[in-house]
PDB file of N, CA and C in Angstrom:
ATOM      1  N   UNK A   1      15.730  19.456  11.948  1.00  0.00           N
ATOM      2  CA  UNK A   1      15.601  20.168  13.195  1.00  0.00           C
ATOM      3  C   UNK A   1      15.885  18.926  14.517  1.00  0.00           C
ATOM      4  N   UNK A   2      16.519  19.371  15.742  1.00  0.00           N
ATOM      5  CA  UNK A   2      16.172  17.905  16.359  1.00  0.00           C
ATOM      6  C   UNK A   2      15.981  18.483  17.788  1.00  0.00           C
ATOM      7  N   UNK A   3      15.039  18.331  18.106  1.00  0.00           N
ATOM      8  CA  UNK A   3      14.776  18.625  20.016  1.00  0.00           C
ATOM      9  C   UNK A   3      14.215  17.924  20.599  1.00  0.00           C
ATOM     10  N   UNK A   4      14.306  18.115  22.395  1.00  0.00           N
ATOM     11  CA  UNK A   4      13.594  16.821  23.688  1.00  0.00           C
ATOM     12  C   UNK A   4      12.101  18.067  23.534  1.00  0.00           C
ATOM     13  N   UNK A   5      11.360  17.623  23.876  1.00  0.00           N
ATOM     14  CA  UNK A   5      10.021  17.903  24.378  1.00  0.00           C
ATOM     15  C   UNK A   5      10.044  18.359  25.988  1.00  0.00           C
ATOM     16  N   UNK A   6       9.433  19.008  26.246  1.00  0.00           N
ATOM     17  CA  UNK A   6       9.328  19.675  27.991  1.00  0.00           C
ATOM     18  C   UNK A   6       8.054  19.796  28.487  1.00  0.00           C
ATOM     19  N   UNK A   7       6.798  18.579  28.735  1.00  0.00           N
ATOM     20  CA  UNK A   7       6.270  18.905  29.255  1.00  0.00           C
ATOM     21  C   UNK A   7       5.802  18.896  30.491  1.00  0.00           C
ATOM     22  N   UNK A   8       5.071  19.613  31.032  1.00  0.00           N
ATOM     23  CA  UNK A   8       4.597  19.687  32.687  1.00  0.00           C
ATOM     24  C   UNK A   8       6.196  19.110  32.838  1.00  0.00           C
ATOM     25  N   UNK A   9       7.054  19.561  32.800  1.00  0.00           N
ATOM     26  CA  UNK A   9       8.804  19.502  33.890  1.00  0.00           C
ATOM     27  C   UNK A   9       9.222  18.436  33.077  1.00  0.00           C
ATOM     28  N   UNK A  10       8.668  17.531  32.376  1.00  0.00           N
ATOM     29  CA  UNK A  10       8.978  16.086  32.133  1.00  0.00           C
ATOM     30  C   UNK A  10      10.044  16.582  30.781  1.00  0.00           C
ATOM     31  N   UNK A  11      10.503  15.964  29.648  1.00  0.00           N
ATOM     32  CA  UNK A  11      11.432  16.026  29.329  1.00  0.00           C
ATOM     33  C   UNK A  11      12.114  14.734  29.015  1.00  0.00           C
ATOM     34  N   UNK A  12      11.632  14.375  27.343  1.00  0.00           N
ATOM     35  CA  UNK A  12      11.452  13.301  26.417  1.00  0.00           C
ATOM     36  C   UNK A  12      12.543  13.046  26.716  1.00  0.00           C
ATOM     37  N   UNK A  13      13.100  11.304  26.625  1.00  0.00           N
ATOM     38  CA  UNK A  13      15.018  10.296  26.724  1.00  0.00           C
ATOM     39  C   UNK A  13      14.888  10.555  25.287  1.00  0.00           C
ATOM     40  N   UNK A  14      13.800  11.126  23.943  1.00  0.00           N
ATOM     41  CA  UNK A  14      14.710  10.783  23.179  1.00  0.00           C
ATOM     42  C   UNK A  14      14.421  12.065  22.766  1.00  0.00           C
ATOM     43  N   UNK A  15      15.233  12.253  21.562  1.00  0.00           N
ATOM     44  CA  UNK A  15      15.344  13.605  20.962  1.00  0.00           C
ATOM     45  C   UNK A  15      13.801  13.423  19.767  1.00  0.00           C
ATOM     46  N   UNK A  16      12.905  14.739  19.325  1.00  0.00           N
ATOM     47  CA  UNK A  16      12.030  14.420  17.910  1.00  0.00           C
ATOM     48  C   UNK A  16      12.845  14.702  17.346  1.00  0.00           C
ATOM     49  N   UNK A  17      13.455  14.612  16.124  1.00  0.00           N
ATOM     50  CA  UNK A  17      13.365  15.229  14.427  1.00  0.00           C
ATOM     51  C   UNK A  17      12.649  15.518  13.620  1.00  0.00           C
ATOM     52  N   UNK A  18      12.675  16.073  13.367  1.00  0.00           N
ATOM     53  CA  UNK A  18      12.066  16.796  12.118  1.00  0.00           C
ATOM     54  C   UNK A  18      13.248  17.607  10.775  1.00  0.00           C
ATOM     55  N   UNK A  19      12.389  17.390   9.866  1.00  0.00           N
ATOM     56  CA  UNK A  19      13.180  17.460   9.167  1.00  0.00           C
ATOM     57  C   UNK A  19      12.483  18.857   7.994  1.00  0.00           C
ATOM     58  N   UNK A  20      12.416  20.277   7.911  1.00  0.00           N
ATOM     59  CA  UNK A  20      11.862  20.727   7.405  1.00  0.00           C
ATOM     60  C   UNK A  20      12.408  21.439   6.006  1.00  0.00           C
ATOM     61  N   UNK A  21      11.249  21.223   4.747  1.00  0.00           N
ATOM     62  CA  UNK A  21      11.535  21.609   4.001  1.00  0.00           C
ATOM     63  C   UNK A  21      10.433  22.806   2.914  1.00  0.00           C
ATOM     64  N   UNK A  22      10.590  23.796   1.959  1.00  0.00           N
ATOM     65  CA  UNK A  22      10.311  24.646   1.089  1.00  0.00           C
ATOM     66  C   UNK A  22       8.721  23.698   1.103  1.00  0.00           C
ATOM     67  N   UNK A  23       7.685  25.025   0.790  1.00  0.00           N
ATOM     68  CA  UNK A  23       6.258  24.444   0.017  1.00  0.00           C
ATOM     69  C   UNK A  23       7.011  23.754  -1.389  1.00  0.00           C
ATOM     70  N   UNK A  24       7.763  24.345  -2.542  1.00  0.00           N
ATOM     71  CA  UNK A  24       8.759  24.023  -3.471  1.00  0.00           C
ATOM     72  C   UNK A  24       8.622  22.887  -3.698  1.00  0.00           C
ATOM     73  N   UNK A  25       9.807  22.140  -2.664  1.00  0.00           N
ATOM     74  CA  UNK A  25      10.468  21.128  -1.842  1.00  0.00           C
ATOM     75  C   UNK A  25       9.676  19.746  -1.853  1.00  0.00           C
ATOM     76  N   UNK A  26       8.141  20.318  -1.244  1.00  0.00           N
ATOM     77  CA  UNK A  26       7.023  19.615  -0.800  1.00  0.00           C
ATOM     78  C   UNK A  26       6.376  18.907  -1.871  1.00  0.00           C
ATOM     79  N   UNK A  27       6.505  19.942  -2.841  1.00  0.00           N
ATOM     80  CA  UNK A  27       5.636  19.503  -4.005  1.00  0.00           C
ATOM     81  C   UNK A  27       5.920  18.735  -5.486  1.00  0.00           C
ATOM     82  N   UNK A  28       7.997  19.490  -5.474  1.00  0.00           N
ATOM     83  CA  UNK A  28       8.651  17.830  -6.407  1.00  0.00           C
ATOM     84  C   UNK A  28       8.482  16.603  -5.862  1.00  0.00           C
ATOM     85  N   UNK A  29       8.252  16.394  -4.086  1.00  0.00           N
ATOM     86  CA  UNK A  29       8.480  15.700  -4.198  1.00  0.00           C
ATOM     87  C   UNK A  29       7.503  14.483  -4.184  1.00  0.00           C
ATOM     88  N   UNK A  30       5.866  15.152  -4.940  1.00  0.00           N
ATOM     89  CA  UNK A  30       4.906  14.736  -4.463  1.00  0.00           C
ATOM     90  C   UNK A  30       4.964  14.507  -5.533  1.00  0.00           C
ATOM     91  N   UNK A  31       5.555  14.869  -6.615  1.00  0.00           N
ATOM     92  CA  UNK A  31       5.384  14.953  -8.160  1.00  0.00           C
ATOM     93  C   UNK A  31       5.554  14.175  -8.421  1.00  0.00           C
ATOM     94  N   UNK A  32       7.228  14.166  -8.115  1.00  0.00           N
ATOM     95  CA  UNK A  32       8.031  12.950  -8.672  1.00  0.00           C
ATOM     96  C   UNK A  32       7.443  12.222  -8.429  1.00  0.00           C
ATOM     97  N   UNK A  33       6.917  11.634  -7.398  1.00  0.00           N
ATOM     98  CA  UNK A  33       6.402  10.535  -7.070  1.00  0.00           C
ATOM     99  C   UNK A  33       5.811   9.671  -7.511  1.00  0.00           C
ATOM    100  N   UNK A  34       4.900  10.410  -8.509  1.00  0.00           N
ATOM    101  CA  UNK A  34       3.599  10.887  -9.310  1.00  0.00           C
ATOM    102  C   UNK A  34       2.006  10.792  -9.188  1.00  0.00           C
ATOM    103  N   UNK A  35       2.474  11.597  -8.069  1.00  0.00           N
ATOM    104  CA  UNK A  35       0.744  12.234  -7.656  1.00  0.00           C
ATOM    105  C   UNK A  35       0.503  13.306  -8.250  1.00  0.00           C
ATOM    106  N   UNK A  36      -0.696  13.351  -8.664  1.00  0.00           N
ATOM    107  CA  UNK A  36      -0.948  14.862  -8.727  1.00  0.00           C
ATOM    108  C   UNK A  36      -1.523  15.574  -8.206  1.00  0.00           C
ATOM    109  N   UNK A  37      -1.482  17.031  -7.272  1.00  0.00           N
ATOM    110  CA  UNK A  37      -2.554  17.811  -6.280  1.00  0.00           C
ATOM    111  C   UNK A  37      -3.388  17.874  -7.140  1.00  0.00           C
ATOM    112  N   UNK A  38      -4.709  17.267  -6.408  1.00  0.00           N
ATOM    113  CA  UNK A  38      -6.089  17.776  -6.244  1.00  0.00           C
ATOM    114  C   UNK A  38      -6.378  18.722  -6.101  1.00  0.00           C
ATOM    115  N   UNK A  39      -5.426  19.005  -4.272  1.00  0.00           N
ATOM    116  CA  UNK A  39      -6.553  20.433  -3.605  1.00  0.00           C
ATOM    117  C   UNK A  39      -5.636  20.975  -2.365  1.00  0.00           C
ATOM    118  N   UNK A  40      -5.952  21.547  -1.686  1.00  0.00           N
ATOM    119  CA  UNK A  40      -4.910  21.932  -0.588  1.00  0.00           C
ATOM    120  C   UNK A  40      -5.320  23.399   0.221  1.00  0.00           C
ATOM    121  N   UNK A  41      -5.724  22.771   1.533  1.00  0.00           N
ATOM    122  CA  UNK A  41      -6.642  23.622   2.526  1.00  0.00           C
ATOM    123  C   UNK A  41      -5.477  23.729   3.087  1.00  0.00           C
ATOM    124  N   UNK A  42      -5.676  25.100   4.399  1.00  0.00           N
ATOM    125  CA  UNK A  42      -5.209  25.606   5.437  1.00  0.00           C
ATOM    126  C   UNK A  42      -6.361  25.857   6.763  1.00  0.00           C
ATOM    127  N   UNK A  43      -6.499  24.508   7.316  1.00  0.00           N
ATOM    128  CA  UNK A  43      -7.311  25.277   7.447  1.00  0.00           C
ATOM    129  C   UNK A  43      -7.273  26.216   9.164  1.00  0.00           C
ATOM    130  N   UNK A  44      -8.526  26.136   9.254  1.00  0.00           N
ATOM    131  CA  UNK A  44      -8.877  27.539  10.426  1.00  0.00           C
ATOM    132  C   UNK A  44      -9.726  27.697  10.960  1.00  0.00           C
ATOM    133  N   UNK A  45     -10.426  27.980  12.522  1.00  0.00           N
ATOM    134  CA  UNK A  45     -11.417  28.782  13.317  1.00  0.00           C
ATOM    135  C   UNK A  45     -12.459  29.156  12.390  1.00  0.00           C
ATOM    136  N   UNK A  46     -13.773  28.278  12.867  1.00  0.00           N
ATOM    137  CA  UNK A  46     -14.481  28.873  12.372  1.00  0.00           C
ATOM    138  C   UNK A  46     -14.970  30.629  13.030  1.00  0.00           C
ATOM    139  N   UNK A  47     -16.176  30.805  11.940  1.00  0.00           N
ATOM    140  CA  UNK A  47     -16.395  32.521  11.824  1.00  0.00           C
ATOM    141  C   UNK A  47     -17.020  32.771  13.622  1.00  0.00           C
ATOM    142  N   UNK A  48     -18.556  31.210  13.614  1.00  0.00           N
ATOM    143  CA  UNK A  48     -18.941  31.093  15.258  1.00  0.00           C
ATOM    144  C   UNK A  48     -17.478  30.703  16.217  1.00  0.00           C
ATOM    145  N   UNK A  49     -16.335  30.264  15.720  1.00  0.00           N
ATOM    146  CA  UNK A  49     -15.299  29.905  16.880  1.00  0.00           C
ATOM    147  C   UNK A  49     -14.510  30.627  17.353  1.00  0.00           C
ATOM    148  N   UNK A  50     -14.436  31.416  15.977  1.00  0.00           N
ATOM    149  CA  UNK A  50     -14.119  33.141  16.500  1.00  0.00           C
ATOM    150  C   UNK A  50     -14.539  34.429  17.428  1.00  0.00           C
ATOM    151  N   UNK A  51     -15.723  33.081  17.345  1.00  0.00           N
ATOM    152  CA  UNK A  51     -17.104  35.058  18.033  1.00  0.00           C
ATOM    153  C   UNK A  51     -16.621  33.684  19.520  1.00  0.00           C
ATOM    154  N   UNK A  52     -17.307  33.107  19.671  1.00  0.00           N
ATOM    155  CA  UNK A  52     -16.752  31.965  20.309  1.00  0.00           C
ATOM    156  C   UNK A  52     -16.412  32.250  21.649  1.00  0.00           C
ATOM    157  N   UNK A  53     -14.912  32.335  21.548  1.00  0.00           N
ATOM    158  CA  UNK A  53     -13.823  32.314  21.994  1.00  0.00           C
ATOM    159  C   UNK A  53     -12.820  32.887  21.804  1.00  0.00           C
ATOM    160  N   UNK A  54     -12.171  34.398  22.645  1.00  0.00           N
ATOM    161  CA  UNK A  54     -11.894  35.152  21.809  1.00  0.00           C
ATOM    162  C   UNK A  54      -9.456  33.865  21.965  1.00  0.00           C
ATOM    163  N   UNK A  55      -9.704  33.206  22.135  1.00  0.00           N
ATOM    164  CA  UNK A  55      -8.219  32.085  22.591  1.00  0.00           C
ATOM    165  C   UNK A  55      -8.370  31.802  20.909  1.00  0.00           C
ATOM    166  N   UNK A  56      -8.877  31.748  20.087  1.00  0.00           N
ATOM    167  CA  UNK A  56      -8.884  32.007  18.991  1.00  0.00           C
ATOM    168  C   UNK A  56      -7.879  32.987  18.862  1.00  0.00           C
ATOM    169  N   UNK A  57      -8.192  33.426  18.698  1.00  0.00           N
ATOM    170  CA  UNK A  57      -7.283  34.763  17.597  1.00  0.00           C
ATOM    171  C   UNK A  57      -6.022  34.819  18.515  1.00  0.00           C
ATOM    172  N   UNK A  58      -6.002  34.155  18.695  1.00  0.00           N
ATOM    173  CA  UNK A  58      -4.689  34.679  19.455  1.00  0.00           C
ATOM    174  C   UNK A  58      -3.257  33.914  19.438  1.00  0.00           C
ATOM    175  N   UNK A  59      -4.914  32.069  19.989  1.00  0.00           N
ATOM    176  CA  UNK A  59      -3.572  30.521  19.296  1.00  0.00           C
ATOM    177  C   UNK A  59      -3.296  30.448  17.846  1.00  0.00           C
ATOM    178  N   UNK A  60      -4.565  32.313  17.000  1.00  0.00           N
ATOM    179  CA  UNK A  60      -3.960  30.833  15.393  1.00  0.00           C
ATOM    180  C   UNK A  60      -4.396  32.268  14.400  1.00  0.00           C
ATOM    181  N   UNK A  61      -2.871  32.952  14.876  1.00  0.00           N
ATOM    182  CA  UNK A  61      -2.601  34.000  14.532  1.00  0.00           C
ATOM    183  C   UNK A  61      -2.045  33.408  12.486  1.00  0.00           C
ATOM    184  N   UNK A  62      -2.184  32.554  12.764  1.00  0.00           N
ATOM    185  CA  UNK A  62      -1.608  32.062  11.099  1.00  0.00           C
ATOM    186  C   UNK A  62      -1.569  30.358  11.221  1.00  0.00           C
ATOM    187  N   UNK A  63      -1.757  30.070   9.374  1.00  0.00           N
ATOM    188  CA  UNK A  63      -2.811  28.720   9.734  1.00  0.00           C
ATOM    189  C   UNK A  63      -1.390  27.640  10.425  1.00  0.00           C
ATOM    190  N   UNK A  64      -1.377  26.759  11.002  1.00  0.00           N
ATOM    191  CA  UNK A  64      -0.562  25.641  12.028  1.00  0.00           C
ATOM    192  C   UNK A  64      -0.314  24.231  10.658  1.00  0.00           C
ATOM    193  N   UNK A  65      -1.043  23.620   9.875  1.00  0.00           N
ATOM    194  CA  UNK A  65      -0.493  23.296   8.967  1.00  0.00           C
ATOM    195  C   UNK A  65      -1.127  23.390   7.777  1.00  0.00           C
ATOM    196  N   UNK A  66      -0.994  22.270   6.132  1.00  0.00           N
ATOM    197  CA  UNK A  66      -1.412  22.094   5.072  1.00  0.00           C
ATOM    198  C   UNK A  66      -2.131  21.320   5.004  1.00  0.00           C
ATOM    199  N   UNK A  67      -2.676  21.333   4.335  1.00  0.00           N
ATOM    200  CA  UNK A  67      -3.712  19.701   4.219  1.00  0.00           C
ATOM    201  C   UNK A  67      -3.416  19.374   2.562  1.00  0.00           C
ATOM    202  N   UNK A  68      -2.778  18.468   1.645  1.00  0.00           N
ATOM    203  CA  UNK A  68      -2.922  18.170   0.359  1.00  0.00           C
ATOM    204  C   UNK A  68      -3.627  17.413   0.319  1.00  0.00           C
ATOM    205  N   UNK A  69      -4.125  17.175  -0.780  1.00  0.00           N
ATOM    206  CA  UNK A  69      -5.114  16.038  -1.375  1.00  0.00           C
ATOM    207  C   UNK A  69      -4.797  15.924  -2.461  1.00  0.00           C
ATOM    208  N   UNK A  70      -4.181  14.510  -3.159  1.00  0.00           N
ATOM    209  CA  UNK A  70      -3.457  13.933  -3.938  1.00  0.00           C
ATOM    210  C   UNK A  70      -3.853  12.711  -4.352  1.00  0.00           C
ATOM    211  N   UNK A  71      -3.863  12.129  -6.032  1.00  0.00           N
ATOM    212  CA  UNK A  71      -3.482  11.024  -6.210  1.00  0.00           C
ATOM    213  C   UNK A  71      -2.628  11.388  -6.894  1.00  0.00           C
ATOM    214  N   UNK A  72      -2.617   9.364  -7.044  1.00  0.00           N
ATOM    215  CA  UNK A  72      -1.361   8.860  -8.444  1.00  0.00           C
ATOM    216  C   UNK A  72      -1.785   8.816  -8.935  1.00  0.00           C
ATOM    217  N   UNK A  73      -1.248   8.858  -9.811  1.00  0.00           N
ATOM    218  CA  UNK A  73      -1.595   9.569 -11.556  1.00  0.00           C
ATOM    219  C   UNK A  73      -0.779   8.302 -12.202  1.00  0.00           C
TER     220      UNK A  73
END
């Protein structure tokens, strides 16, 4: 995927390029490189954060990223 960012009506001069892979593909690349996955987490707001600011429920309807912990075997 290639896209220009638009922030405060300013468009980035160079496009940002992202490659999107499936979870299968990410795990395959990590293990093919000789790593062993030791943990995975989807960070999310705490109960206290959700209670303190209702916007968390609006902005965080699904995990935004996945943290993968691995070690070289």
